[in-house]
CSV table of C-alpha atoms in Angstrom, one decimal:
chain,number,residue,atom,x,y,z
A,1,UNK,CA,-49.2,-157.5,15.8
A,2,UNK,CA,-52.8,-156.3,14.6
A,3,UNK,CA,-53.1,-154.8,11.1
A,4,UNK,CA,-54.7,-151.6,11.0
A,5,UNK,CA,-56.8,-150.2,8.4
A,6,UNK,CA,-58.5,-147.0,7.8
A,7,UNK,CA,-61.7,-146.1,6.6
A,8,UNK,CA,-62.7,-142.5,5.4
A,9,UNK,CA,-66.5,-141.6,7.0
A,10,UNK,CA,-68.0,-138.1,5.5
A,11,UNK,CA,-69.4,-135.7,8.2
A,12,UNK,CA,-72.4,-133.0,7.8
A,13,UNK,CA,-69.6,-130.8,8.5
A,14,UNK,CA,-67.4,-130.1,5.3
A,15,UNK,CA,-64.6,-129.2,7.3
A,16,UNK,CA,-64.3,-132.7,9.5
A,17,UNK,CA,-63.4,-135.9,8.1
A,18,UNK,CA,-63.7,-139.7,10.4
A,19,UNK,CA,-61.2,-141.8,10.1
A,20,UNK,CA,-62.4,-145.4,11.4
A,21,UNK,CA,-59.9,-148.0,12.3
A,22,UNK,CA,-61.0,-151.7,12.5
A,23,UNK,CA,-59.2,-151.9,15.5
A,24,UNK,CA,-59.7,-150.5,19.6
A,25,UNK,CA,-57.8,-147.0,19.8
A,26,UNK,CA,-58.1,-145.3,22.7
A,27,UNK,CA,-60.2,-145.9,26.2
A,28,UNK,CA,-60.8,-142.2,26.8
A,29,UNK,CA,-61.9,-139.3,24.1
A,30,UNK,CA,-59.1,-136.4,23.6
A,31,UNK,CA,-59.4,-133.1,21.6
A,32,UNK,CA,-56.5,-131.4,20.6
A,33,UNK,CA,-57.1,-127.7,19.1
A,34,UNK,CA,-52.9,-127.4,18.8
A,35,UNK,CA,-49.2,-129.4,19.1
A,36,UNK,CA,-49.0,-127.5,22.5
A,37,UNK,CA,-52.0,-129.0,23.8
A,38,UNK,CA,-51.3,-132.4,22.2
A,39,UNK,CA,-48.4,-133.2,24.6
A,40,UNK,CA,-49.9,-136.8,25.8
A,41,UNK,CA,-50.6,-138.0,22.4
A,42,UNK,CA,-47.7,-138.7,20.2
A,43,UNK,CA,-50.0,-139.3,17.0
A,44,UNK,CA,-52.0,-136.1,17.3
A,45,UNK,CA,-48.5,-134.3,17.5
A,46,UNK,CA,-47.5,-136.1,14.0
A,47,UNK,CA,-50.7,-134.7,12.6
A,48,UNK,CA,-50.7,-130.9,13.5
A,49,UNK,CA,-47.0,-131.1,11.3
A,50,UNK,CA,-49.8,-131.3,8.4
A,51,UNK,CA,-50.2,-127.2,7.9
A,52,UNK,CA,-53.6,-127.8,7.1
A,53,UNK,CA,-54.9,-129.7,10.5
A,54,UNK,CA,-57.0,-127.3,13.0
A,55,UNK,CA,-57.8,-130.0,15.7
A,56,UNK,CA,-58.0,-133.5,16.4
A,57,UNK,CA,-60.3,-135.5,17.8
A,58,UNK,CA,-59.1,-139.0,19.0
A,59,UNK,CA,-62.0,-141.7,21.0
A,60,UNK,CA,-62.6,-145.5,20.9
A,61,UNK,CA,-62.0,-146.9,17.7
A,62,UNK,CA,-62.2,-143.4,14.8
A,63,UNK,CA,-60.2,-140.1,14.7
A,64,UNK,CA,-61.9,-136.8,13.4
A,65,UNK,CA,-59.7,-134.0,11.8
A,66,UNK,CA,-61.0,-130.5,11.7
A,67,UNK,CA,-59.2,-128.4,8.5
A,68,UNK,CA,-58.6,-124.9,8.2
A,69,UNK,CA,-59.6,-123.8,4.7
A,70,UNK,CA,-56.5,-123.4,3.0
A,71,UNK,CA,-57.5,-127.2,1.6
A,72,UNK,CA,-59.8,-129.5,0.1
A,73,UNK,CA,-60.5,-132.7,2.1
A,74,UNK,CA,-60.8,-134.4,-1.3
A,75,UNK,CA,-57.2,-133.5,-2.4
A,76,UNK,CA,-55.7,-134.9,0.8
A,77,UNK,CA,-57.5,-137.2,2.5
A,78,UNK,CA,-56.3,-140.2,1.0
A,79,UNK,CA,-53.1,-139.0,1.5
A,80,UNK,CA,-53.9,-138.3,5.5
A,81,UNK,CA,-55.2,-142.0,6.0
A,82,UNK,CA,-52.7,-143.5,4.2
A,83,UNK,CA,-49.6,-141.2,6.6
A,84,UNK,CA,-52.2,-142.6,9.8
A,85,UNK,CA,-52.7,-146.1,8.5
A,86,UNK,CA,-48.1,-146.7,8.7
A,87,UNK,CA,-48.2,-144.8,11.6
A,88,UNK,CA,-50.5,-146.9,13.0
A,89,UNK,CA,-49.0,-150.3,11.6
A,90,UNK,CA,-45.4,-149.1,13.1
A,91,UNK,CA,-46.8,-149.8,16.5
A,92,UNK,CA,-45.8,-145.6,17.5
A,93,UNK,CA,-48.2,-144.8,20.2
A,94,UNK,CA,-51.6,-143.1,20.1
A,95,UNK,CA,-52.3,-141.5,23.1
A,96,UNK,CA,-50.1,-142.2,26.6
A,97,UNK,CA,-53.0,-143.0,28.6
A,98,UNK,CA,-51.2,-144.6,31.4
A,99,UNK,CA,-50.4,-141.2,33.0
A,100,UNK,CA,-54.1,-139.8,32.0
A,101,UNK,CA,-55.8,-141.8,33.5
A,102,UNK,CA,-53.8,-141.9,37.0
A,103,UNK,CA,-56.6,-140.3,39.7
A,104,UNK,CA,-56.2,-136.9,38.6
A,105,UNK,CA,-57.0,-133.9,41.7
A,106,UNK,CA,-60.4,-132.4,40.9
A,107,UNK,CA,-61.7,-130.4,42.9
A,108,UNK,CA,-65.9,-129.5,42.9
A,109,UNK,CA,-67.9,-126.8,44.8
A,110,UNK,CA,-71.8,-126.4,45.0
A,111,UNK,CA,-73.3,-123.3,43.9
A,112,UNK,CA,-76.9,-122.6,44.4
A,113,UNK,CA,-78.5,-121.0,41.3
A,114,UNK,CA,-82.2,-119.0,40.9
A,115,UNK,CA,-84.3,-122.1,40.7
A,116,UNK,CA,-84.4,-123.2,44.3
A,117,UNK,CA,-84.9,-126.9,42.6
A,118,UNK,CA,-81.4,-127.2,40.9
A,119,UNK,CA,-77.7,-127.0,42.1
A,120,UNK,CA,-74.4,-126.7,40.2
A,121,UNK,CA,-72.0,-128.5,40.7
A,122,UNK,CA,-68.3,-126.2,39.3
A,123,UNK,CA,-65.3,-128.0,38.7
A,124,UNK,CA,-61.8,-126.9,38.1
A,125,UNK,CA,-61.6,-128.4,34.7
A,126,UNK,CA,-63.7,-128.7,31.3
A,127,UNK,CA,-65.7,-131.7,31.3
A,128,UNK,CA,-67.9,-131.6,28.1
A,129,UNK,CA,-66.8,-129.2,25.2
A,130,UNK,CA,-71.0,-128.9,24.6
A,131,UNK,CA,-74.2,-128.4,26.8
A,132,UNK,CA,-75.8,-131.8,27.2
A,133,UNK,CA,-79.4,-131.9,29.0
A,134,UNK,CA,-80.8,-135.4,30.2
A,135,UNK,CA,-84.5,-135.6,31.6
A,136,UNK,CA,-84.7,-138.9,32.5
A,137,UNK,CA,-82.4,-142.0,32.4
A,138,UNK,CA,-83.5,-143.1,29.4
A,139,UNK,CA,-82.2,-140.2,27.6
A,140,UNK,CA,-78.8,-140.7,29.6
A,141,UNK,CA,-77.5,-143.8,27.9
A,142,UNK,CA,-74.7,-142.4,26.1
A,143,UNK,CA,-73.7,-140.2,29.3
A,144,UNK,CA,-72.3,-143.0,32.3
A,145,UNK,CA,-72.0,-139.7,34.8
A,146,UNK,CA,-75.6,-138.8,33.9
A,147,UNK,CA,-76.7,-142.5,34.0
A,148,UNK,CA,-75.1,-142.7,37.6
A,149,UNK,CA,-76.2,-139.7,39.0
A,150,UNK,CA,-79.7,-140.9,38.1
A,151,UNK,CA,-79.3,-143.6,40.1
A,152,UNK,CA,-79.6,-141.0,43.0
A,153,UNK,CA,-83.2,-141.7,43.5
A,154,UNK,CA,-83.9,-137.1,44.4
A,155,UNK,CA,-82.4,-136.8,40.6
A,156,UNK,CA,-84.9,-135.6,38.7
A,157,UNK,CA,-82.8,-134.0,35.6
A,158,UNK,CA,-79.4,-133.5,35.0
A,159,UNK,CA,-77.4,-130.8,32.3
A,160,UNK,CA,-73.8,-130.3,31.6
A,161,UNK,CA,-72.3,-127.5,29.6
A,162,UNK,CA,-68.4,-127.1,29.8
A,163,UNK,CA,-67.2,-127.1,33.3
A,164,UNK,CA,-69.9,-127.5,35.2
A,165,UNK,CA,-73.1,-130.0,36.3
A,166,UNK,CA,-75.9,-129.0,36.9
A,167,UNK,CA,-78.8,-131.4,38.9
A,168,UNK,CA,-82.6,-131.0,39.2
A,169,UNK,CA,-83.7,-132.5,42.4
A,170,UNK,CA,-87.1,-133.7,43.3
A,171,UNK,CA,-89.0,-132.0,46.1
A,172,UNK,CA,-88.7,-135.0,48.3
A,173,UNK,CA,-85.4,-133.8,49.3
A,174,UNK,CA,-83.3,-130.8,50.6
A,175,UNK,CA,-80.3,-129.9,49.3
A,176,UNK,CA,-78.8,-129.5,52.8
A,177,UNK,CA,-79.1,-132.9,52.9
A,178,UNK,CA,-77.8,-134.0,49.1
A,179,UNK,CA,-75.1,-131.5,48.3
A,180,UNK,CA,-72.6,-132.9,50.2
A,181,UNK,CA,-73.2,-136.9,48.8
A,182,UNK,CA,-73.7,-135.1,45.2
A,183,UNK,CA,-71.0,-133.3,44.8
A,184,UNK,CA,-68.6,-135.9,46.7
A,185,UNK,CA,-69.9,-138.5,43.7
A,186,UNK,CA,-69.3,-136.1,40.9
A,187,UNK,CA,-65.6,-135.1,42.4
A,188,UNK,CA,-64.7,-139.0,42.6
A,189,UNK,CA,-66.4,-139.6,39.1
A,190,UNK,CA,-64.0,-137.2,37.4
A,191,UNK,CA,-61.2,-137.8,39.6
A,192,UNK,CA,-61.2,-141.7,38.3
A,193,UNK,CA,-60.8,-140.5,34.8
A,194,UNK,CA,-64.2,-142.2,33.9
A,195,UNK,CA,-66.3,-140.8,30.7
A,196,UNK,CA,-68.6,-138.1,31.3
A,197,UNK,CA,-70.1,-138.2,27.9
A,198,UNK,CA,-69.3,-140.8,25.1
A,199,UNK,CA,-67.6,-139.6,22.0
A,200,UNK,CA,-70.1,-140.2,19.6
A,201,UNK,CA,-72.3,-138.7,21.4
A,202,UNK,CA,-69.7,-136.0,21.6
A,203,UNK,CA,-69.1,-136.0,17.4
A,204,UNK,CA,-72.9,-135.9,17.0
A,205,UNK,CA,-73.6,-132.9,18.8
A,206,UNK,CA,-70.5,-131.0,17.1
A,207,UNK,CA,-71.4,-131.6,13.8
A,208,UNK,CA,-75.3,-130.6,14.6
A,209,UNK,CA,-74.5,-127.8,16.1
A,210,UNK,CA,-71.7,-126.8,13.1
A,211,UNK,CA,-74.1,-127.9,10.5
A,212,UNK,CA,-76.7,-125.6,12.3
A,213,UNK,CA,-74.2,-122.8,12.6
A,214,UNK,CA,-73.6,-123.0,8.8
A,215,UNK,CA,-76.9,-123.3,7.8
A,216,UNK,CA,-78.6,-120.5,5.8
A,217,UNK,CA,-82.5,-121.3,7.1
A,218,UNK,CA,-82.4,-118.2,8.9
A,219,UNK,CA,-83.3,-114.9,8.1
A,220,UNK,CA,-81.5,-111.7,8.7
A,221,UNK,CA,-83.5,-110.9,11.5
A,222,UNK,CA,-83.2,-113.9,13.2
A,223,UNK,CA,-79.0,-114.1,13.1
A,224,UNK,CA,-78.8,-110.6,14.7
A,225,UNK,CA,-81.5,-112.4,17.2
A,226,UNK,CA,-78.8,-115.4,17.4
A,227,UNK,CA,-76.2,-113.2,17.7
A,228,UNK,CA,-77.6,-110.8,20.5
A,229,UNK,CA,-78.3,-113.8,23.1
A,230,UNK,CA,-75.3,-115.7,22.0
A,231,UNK,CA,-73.1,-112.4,23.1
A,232,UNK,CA,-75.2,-111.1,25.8
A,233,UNK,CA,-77.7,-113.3,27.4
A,234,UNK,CA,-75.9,-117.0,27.5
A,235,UNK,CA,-73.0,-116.1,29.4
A,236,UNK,CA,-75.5,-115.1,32.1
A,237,UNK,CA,-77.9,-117.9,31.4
A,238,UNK,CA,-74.7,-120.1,32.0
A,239,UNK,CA,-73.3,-118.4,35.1
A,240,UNK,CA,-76.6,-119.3,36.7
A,241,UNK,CA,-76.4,-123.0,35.3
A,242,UNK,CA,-78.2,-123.2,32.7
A,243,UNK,CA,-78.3,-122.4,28.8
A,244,UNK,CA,-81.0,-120.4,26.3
A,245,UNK,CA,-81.3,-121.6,23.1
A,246,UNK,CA,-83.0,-119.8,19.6
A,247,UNK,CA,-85.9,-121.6,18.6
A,248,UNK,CA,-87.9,-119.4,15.5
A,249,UNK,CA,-88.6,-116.0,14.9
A,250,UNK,CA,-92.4,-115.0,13.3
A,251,UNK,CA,-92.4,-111.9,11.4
A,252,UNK,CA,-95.7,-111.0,11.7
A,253,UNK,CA,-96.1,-111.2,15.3
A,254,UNK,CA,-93.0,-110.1,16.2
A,255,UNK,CA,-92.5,-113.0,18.7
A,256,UNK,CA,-89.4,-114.7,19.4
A,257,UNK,CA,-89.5,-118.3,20.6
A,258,UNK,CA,-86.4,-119.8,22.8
A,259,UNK,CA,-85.5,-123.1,24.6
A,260,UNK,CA,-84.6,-122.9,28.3
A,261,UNK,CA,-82.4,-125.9,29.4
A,262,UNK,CA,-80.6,-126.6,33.0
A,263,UNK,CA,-81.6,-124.3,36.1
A,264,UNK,CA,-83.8,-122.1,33.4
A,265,UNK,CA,-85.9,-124.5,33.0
A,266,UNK,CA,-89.2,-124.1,35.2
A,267,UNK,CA,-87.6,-121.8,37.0
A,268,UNK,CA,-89.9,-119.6,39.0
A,269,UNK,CA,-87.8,-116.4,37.7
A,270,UNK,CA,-87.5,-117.2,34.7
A,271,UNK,CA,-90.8,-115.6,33.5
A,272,UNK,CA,-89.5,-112.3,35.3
A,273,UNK,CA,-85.8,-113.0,33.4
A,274,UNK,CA,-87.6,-113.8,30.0
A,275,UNK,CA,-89.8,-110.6,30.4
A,276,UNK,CA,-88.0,-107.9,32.1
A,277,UNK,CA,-84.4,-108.9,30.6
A,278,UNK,CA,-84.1,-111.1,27.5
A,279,UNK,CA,-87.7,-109.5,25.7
A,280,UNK,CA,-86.6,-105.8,27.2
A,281,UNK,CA,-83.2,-106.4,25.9
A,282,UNK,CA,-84.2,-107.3,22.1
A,283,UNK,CA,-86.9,-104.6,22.1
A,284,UNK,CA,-84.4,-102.2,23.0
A,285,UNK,CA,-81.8,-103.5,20.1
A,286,UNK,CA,-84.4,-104.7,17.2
A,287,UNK,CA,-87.1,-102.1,17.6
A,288,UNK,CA,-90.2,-102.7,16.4
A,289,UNK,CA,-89.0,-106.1,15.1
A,290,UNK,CA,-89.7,-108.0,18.2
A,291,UNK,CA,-93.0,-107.7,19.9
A,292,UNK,CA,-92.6,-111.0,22.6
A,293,UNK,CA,-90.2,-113.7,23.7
A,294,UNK,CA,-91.9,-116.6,24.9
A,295,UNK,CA,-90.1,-119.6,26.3
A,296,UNK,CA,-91.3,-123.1,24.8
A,297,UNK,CA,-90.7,-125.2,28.2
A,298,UNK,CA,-91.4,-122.8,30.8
């Protein structure tokens, strides 16, 4: 019988501690944000009996715990590896991936979005919990449904964000003639349980985007900027496939710079969105504040 042991990995993130086991885990990636949701995984129900575990994060060969604040990481973590290191060394199970991992019924539908040059691709479950964007295939290696797809040689970009794909194709092919081999690949992708994105790629971006959350770099006027497209524009944005992102804010000018990623990215109305919606919109709720929203890709 192997011999587990755990090592305790810090995280930018205060609140999330990585647990490392010298042995093979898990095949998939699981998050569980509750015991309800934790149904397949035996161990992940054993943790949220801890009153101070918010969600758990099990992939490969490392778990990550999320805490809620009524604790210190430093008072219990010992503790916590010490509880995962017999539970692991009793030979209980980890996850029952047996029955995950069965062909699972997923069903996908094309939708066309406002750049004539990209498609989405909906599904009828969450496949990343974050927006991913991949211009090339080089950037794709820690994403095998990204790395795939750009097999396809009319692929030109691809972008994930929560249930959805969405795919930038070149001009030397129609869609009528692609959406039906696209969205037949991506269907059987997920239906064969495979890995969309890899799970450190997965831990990366959460703790950059919580470390970016909690970070005081910005000034007032640039959180209510945040907090005006995060509430307003990006559910839009998304809806059409695609995501805005906050880039800086200058004072003096008054100008507001933002990242477009997905189908809002070289959009040809995306100028008309950018002007007419997203600057008309911040004018109207900052004042004289903000002068100009420019987009820093297109």
């Amino acid at each position: 019988m192997k011999e587990y042991n755990i090592t305790i990995v810090a995280t930018n993130n205060p609140k999330i501690i990585k647990l490392e086991a010298n042995h093979f885990l898990v095949k998939g990636n699981y998050e569980y944000k509750n015991i309800d949701e934790a149904k397949n995984s035996p161990l992940a129900q054993q943790l949220f009996y801890l009153p101070f575990i918010k969600t758990v994060y099990i992939a490969s060969n490392f778990i990550a715990l999320e805490r809620f604040d009524i604790v210190d990481w430093q008072d219990v973590k010992d503790d916590v590896a010490q509880q995962l290191v017999e539970y692991l060394n009793a030979g209980e199970p980890i996850v029952n991936e047996d029955q995950d991992l069965k062909k699972q019924p997923v069903s996908v539908y094309a939708e066309v979005t406002p750049n004539p040059a990209v498609m989405k691709f909906v599904c009828n479950k969450r496949i990343v919990p974050a927006v991913f964007e991949f211009k090339s295939i080089d950037e794709a290696k820690e994403s095998p449904l990204a790395k795939a797809l750009f097999h396809f040689p009319f692929v030109k970009e691809v972008f994930f964000d929560e249930n959805y794909v969405s795919v930038t194709k070149y001009e030397v092919a129609d869609w009528e003639e692609i959406n039906m081999q696209l969205r037949e690949f991506i269907r059987d992708f997920l239906g064969d349980g495979k890995e969309v994105v890899s799970a450190e790629a997965i831990q990366k971006t959460k703790e950059t985007v919580t470390e970016n959350n909690t970070q005081s770099q910005y000034d007032d006027t640039s959180k209510q900027i945040i907090d005006i497209l995060e509430e307003y524009v990006k559910p839009a944005v998304a809806s059409d496939g695609g995501n805005i992102m906050f880039q800086s804010y200058e004072e003096a000018s008054g100008t507001v710079s933002v990242i477009l990623q997905g189908a809002c990215s070289g959009c040809p109305s995306s100028t008309f969105t950018l002007k007419n919606g997203i600057e008309t919109m911040l004018k109207n709720m900052m004042g004289d504040k903000v002068r100009e929203v420019v987009a820093l890709n297109g």
